[in-house]
PDB file of C-alpha atoms in Angstrom:
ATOM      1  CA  UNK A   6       0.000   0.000   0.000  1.00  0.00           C
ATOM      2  CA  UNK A   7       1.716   3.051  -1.257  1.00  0.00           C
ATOM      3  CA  UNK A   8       0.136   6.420  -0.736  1.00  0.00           C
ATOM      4  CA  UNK A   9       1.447   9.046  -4.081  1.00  0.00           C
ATOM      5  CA  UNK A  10      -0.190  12.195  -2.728  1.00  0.00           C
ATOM      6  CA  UNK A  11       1.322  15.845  -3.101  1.00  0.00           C
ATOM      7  CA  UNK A  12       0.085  19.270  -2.283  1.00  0.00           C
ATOM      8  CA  UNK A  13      -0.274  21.619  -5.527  1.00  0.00           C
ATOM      9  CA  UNK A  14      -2.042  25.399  -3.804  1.00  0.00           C
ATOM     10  CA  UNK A  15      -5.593  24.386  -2.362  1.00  0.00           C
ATOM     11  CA  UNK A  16      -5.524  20.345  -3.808  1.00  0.00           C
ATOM     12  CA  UNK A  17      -3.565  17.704  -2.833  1.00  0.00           C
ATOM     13  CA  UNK A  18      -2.749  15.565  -6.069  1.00  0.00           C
ATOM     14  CA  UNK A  19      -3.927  11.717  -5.329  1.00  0.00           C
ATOM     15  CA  UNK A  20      -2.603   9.574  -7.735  1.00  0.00           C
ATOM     16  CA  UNK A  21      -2.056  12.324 -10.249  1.00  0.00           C
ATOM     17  CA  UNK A  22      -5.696  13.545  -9.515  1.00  0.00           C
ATOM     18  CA  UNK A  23      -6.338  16.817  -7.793  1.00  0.00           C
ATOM     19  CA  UNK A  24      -8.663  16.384  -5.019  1.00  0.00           C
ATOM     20  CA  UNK A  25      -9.483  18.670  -2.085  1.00  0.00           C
ATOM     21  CA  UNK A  26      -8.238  17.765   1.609  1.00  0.00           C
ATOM     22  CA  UNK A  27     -11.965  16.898   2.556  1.00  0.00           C
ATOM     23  CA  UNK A  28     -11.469  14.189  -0.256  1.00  0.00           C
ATOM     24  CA  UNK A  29      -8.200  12.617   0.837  1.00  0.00           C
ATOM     25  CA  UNK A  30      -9.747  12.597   4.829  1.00  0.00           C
ATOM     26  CA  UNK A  31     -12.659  10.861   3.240  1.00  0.00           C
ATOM     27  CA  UNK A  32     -10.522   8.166   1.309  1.00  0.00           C
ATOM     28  CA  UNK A  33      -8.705   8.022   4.432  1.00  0.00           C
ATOM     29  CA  UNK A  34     -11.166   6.733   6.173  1.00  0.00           C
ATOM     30  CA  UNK A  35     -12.819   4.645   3.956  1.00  0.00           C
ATOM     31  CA  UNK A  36      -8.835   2.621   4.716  1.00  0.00           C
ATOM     32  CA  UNK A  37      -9.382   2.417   8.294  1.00  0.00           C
ATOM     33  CA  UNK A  38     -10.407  -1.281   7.613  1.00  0.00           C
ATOM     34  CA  UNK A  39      -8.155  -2.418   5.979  1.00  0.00           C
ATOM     35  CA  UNK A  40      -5.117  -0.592   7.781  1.00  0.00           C
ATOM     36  CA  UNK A  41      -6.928  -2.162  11.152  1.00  0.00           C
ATOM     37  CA  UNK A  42      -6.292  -5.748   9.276  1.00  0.00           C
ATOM     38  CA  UNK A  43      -2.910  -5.018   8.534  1.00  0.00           C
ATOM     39  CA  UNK A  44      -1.715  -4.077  11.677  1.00  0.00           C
ATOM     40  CA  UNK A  45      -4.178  -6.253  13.907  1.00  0.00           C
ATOM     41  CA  UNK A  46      -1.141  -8.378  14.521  1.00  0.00           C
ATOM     42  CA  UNK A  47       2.348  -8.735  15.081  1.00  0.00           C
ATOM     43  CA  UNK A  48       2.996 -12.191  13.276  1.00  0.00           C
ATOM     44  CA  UNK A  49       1.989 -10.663  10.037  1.00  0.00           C
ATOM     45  CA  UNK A  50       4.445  -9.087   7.139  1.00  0.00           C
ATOM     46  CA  UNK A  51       6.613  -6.451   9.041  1.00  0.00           C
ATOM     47  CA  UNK A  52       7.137  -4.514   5.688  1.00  0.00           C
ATOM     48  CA  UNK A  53       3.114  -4.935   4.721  1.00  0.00           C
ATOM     49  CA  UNK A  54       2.658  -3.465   8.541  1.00  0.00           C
ATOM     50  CA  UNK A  55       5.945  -0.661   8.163  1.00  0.00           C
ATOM     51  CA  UNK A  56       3.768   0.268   4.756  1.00  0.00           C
ATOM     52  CA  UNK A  57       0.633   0.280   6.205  1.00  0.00           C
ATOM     53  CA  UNK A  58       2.230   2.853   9.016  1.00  0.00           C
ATOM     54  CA  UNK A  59       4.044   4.936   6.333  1.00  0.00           C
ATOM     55  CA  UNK A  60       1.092   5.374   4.637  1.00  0.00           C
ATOM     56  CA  UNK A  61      -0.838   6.636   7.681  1.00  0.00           C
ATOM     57  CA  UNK A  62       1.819   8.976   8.515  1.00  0.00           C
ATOM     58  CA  UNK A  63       2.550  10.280   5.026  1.00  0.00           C
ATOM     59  CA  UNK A  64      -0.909  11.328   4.680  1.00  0.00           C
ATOM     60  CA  UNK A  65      -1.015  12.828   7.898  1.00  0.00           C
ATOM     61  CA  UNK A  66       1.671  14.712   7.481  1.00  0.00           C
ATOM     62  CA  UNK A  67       0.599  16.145   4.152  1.00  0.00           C
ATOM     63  CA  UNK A  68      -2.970  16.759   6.122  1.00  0.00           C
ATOM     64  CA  UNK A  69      -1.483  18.701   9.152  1.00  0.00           C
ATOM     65  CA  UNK A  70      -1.825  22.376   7.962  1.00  0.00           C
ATOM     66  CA  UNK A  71      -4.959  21.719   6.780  1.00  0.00           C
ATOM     67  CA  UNK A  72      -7.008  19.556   9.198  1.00  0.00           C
ATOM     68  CA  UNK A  73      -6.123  20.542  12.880  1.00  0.00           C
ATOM     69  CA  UNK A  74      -8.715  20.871  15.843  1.00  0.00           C
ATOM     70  CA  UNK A  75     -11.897  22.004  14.026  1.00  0.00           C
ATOM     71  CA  UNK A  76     -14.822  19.457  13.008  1.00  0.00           C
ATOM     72  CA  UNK A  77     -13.193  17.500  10.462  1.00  0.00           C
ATOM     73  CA  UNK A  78     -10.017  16.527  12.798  1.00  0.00           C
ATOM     74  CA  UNK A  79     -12.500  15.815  15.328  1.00  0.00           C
ATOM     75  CA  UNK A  80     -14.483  13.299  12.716  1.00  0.00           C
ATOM     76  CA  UNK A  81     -11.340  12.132  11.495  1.00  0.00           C
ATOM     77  CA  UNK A  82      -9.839  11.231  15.170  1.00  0.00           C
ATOM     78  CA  UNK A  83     -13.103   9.184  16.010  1.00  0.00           C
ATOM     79  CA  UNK A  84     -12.686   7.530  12.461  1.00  0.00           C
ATOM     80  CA  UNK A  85      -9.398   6.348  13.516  1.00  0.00           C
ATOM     81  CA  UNK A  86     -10.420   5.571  16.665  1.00  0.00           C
ATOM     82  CA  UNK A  87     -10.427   1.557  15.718  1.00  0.00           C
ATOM     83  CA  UNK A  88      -7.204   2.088  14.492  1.00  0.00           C
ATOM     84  CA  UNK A  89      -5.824   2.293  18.070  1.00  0.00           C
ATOM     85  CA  UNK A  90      -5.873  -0.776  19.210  1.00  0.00           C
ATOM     86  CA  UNK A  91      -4.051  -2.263  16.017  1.00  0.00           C
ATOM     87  CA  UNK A  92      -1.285   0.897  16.840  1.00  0.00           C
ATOM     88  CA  UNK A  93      -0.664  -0.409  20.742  1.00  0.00           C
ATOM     89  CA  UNK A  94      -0.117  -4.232  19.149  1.00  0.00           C
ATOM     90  CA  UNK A  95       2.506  -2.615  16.936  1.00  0.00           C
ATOM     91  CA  UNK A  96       3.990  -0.381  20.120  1.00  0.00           C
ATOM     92  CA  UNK A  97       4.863  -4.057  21.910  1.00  0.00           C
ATOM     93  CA  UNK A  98       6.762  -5.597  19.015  1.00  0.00           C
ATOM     94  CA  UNK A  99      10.356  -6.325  19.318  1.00  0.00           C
ATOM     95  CA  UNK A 100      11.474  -4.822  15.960  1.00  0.00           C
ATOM     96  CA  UNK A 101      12.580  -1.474  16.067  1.00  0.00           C
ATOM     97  CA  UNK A 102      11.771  -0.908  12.503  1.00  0.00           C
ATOM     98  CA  UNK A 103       8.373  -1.045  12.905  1.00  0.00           C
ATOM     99  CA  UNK A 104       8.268   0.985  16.740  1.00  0.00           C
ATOM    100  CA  UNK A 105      10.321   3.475  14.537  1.00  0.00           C
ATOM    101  CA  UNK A 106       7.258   3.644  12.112  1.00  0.00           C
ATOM    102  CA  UNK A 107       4.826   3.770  14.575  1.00  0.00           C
ATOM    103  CA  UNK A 108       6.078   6.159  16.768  1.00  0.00           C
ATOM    104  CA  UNK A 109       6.967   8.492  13.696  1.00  0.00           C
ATOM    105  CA  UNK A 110       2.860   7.725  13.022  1.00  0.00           C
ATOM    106  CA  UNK A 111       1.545   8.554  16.131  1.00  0.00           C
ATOM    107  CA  UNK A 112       3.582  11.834  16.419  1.00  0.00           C
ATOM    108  CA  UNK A 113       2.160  12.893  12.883  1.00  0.00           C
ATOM    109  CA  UNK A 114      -1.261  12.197  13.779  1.00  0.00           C
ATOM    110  CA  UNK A 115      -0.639  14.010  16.669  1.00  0.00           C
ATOM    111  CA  UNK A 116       0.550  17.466  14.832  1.00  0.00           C
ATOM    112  CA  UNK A 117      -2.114  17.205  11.759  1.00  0.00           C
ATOM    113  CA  UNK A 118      -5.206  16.716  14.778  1.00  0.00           C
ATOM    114  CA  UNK A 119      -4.352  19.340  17.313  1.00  0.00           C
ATOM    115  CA  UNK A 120      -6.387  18.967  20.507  1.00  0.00           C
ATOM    116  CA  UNK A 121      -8.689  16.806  18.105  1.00  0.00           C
ATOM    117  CA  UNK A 122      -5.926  14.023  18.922  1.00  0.00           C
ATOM    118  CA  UNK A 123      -7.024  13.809  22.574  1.00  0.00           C
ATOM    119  CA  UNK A 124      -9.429  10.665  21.674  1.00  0.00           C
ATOM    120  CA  UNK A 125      -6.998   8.899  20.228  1.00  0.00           C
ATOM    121  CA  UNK A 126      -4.386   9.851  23.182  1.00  0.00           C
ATOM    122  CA  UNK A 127      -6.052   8.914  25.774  1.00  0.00           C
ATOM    123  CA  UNK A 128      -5.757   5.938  24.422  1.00  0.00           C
ATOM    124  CA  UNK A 129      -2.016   5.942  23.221  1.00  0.00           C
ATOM    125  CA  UNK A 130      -0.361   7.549  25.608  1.00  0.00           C
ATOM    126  CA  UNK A 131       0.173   4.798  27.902  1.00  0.00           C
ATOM    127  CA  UNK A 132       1.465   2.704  25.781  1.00  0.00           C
ATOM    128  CA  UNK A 133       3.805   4.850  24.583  1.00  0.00           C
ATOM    129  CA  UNK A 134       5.151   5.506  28.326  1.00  0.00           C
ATOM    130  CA  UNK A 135       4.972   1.614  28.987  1.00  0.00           C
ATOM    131  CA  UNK A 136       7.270   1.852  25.817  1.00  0.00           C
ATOM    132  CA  UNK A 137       9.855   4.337  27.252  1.00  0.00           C
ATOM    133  CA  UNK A 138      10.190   2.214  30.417  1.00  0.00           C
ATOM    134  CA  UNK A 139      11.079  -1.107  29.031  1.00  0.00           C
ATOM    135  CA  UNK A 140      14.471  -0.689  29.191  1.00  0.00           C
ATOM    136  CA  UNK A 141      15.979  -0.550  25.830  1.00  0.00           C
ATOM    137  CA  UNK A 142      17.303   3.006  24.761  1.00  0.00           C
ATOM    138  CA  UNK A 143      16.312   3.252  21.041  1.00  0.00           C
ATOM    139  CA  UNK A 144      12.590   2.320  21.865  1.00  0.00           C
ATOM    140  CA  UNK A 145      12.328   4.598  24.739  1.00  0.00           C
ATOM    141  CA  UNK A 146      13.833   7.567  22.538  1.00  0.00           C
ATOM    142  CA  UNK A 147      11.124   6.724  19.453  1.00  0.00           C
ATOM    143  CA  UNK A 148       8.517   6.685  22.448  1.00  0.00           C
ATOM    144  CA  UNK A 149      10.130  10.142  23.813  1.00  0.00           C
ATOM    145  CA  UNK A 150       9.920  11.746  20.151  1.00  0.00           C
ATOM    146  CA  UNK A 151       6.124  10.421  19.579  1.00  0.00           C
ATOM    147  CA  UNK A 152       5.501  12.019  23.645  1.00  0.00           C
ATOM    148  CA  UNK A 153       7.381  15.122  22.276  1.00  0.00           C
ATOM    149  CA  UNK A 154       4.853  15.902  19.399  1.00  0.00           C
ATOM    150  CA  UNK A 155       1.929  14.798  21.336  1.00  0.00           C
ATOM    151  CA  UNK A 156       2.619  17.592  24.216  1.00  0.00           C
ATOM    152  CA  UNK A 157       3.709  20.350  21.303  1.00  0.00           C
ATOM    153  CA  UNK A 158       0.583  19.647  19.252  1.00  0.00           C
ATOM    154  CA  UNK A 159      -2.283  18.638  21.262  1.00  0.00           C
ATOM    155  CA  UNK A 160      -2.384  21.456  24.390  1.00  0.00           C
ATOM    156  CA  UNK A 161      -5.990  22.158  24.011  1.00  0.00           C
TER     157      UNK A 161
END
């Protein structure tokens, strides 16, 4: 799953299509599904489930000046909210590739939904501190970044 999206003045380009931000949210969401099935577990493909992540974040990224805390964050946070549980799987694997991804995911999310994120990190949060206390430095850093953009972004 590889998201080609750029931004070109008030459209994002989709596949060489220009479509508004609403338009990418709303594809977005119609994923949720299957990015839920893809990261559901931790036996699976950890390049499908790195991909799956990248594409999340990329698109988040790409959404951040242009969704924040306002009623479509707030309708896209609750669209991800079944998304969170598949995220927290991915925050106890043992592969730092894919905490690196998620992490890097989370924080995104975080900067693109403002003080919309707060459903989501109510959620995410604790795993991400369980994550900085297991002992291993480069997991508890990734965990401290994703913490990082969470308290810059999301002070409601």
């Amino acid at each position: 799953m590889v998201l080609s999206v750029c931004f070109t003045g008030r459209f994002l380009t989709y596949f060489g299509i220009a479509i508004s931000s609403s338009s990418l949210v709303h594809v977005l969401c119609s994923q949720v599904p299957s990015l839920v099935q893809a990261l559901a577990s931790k036996t699976s493909d950890w390049k499908a489930r790195v991909a799956a992540l990248e594409h999340i974040r990329e698109t988040f990224s790409l959404l951040a000046p242009r969704i924040g805390s306002n009623p479509r964050g707030e309708a896209l946070a609750q669209a991800f909210m079944p998304l969170c549980t598949s995220i927290i799987t991915q925050l106890s694997e043992l592969r730092s590739a894919i905490i690196s991804e998620v992490t890097s995911t989370i924080g995104a999310m975080a900067c693109a939904l403002g003080s919309s994120f707060d459903v989501l990190g109510e959620k995410l949060v604790m795993s991400l501190l369980e994550l900085a206390g297991r002992g291993k430095k480069v997991m508890s850093d990734y965990s401290s970044a994703a913490l990082g953009e969470i308290s810059a972004h999301c002070q409601g």
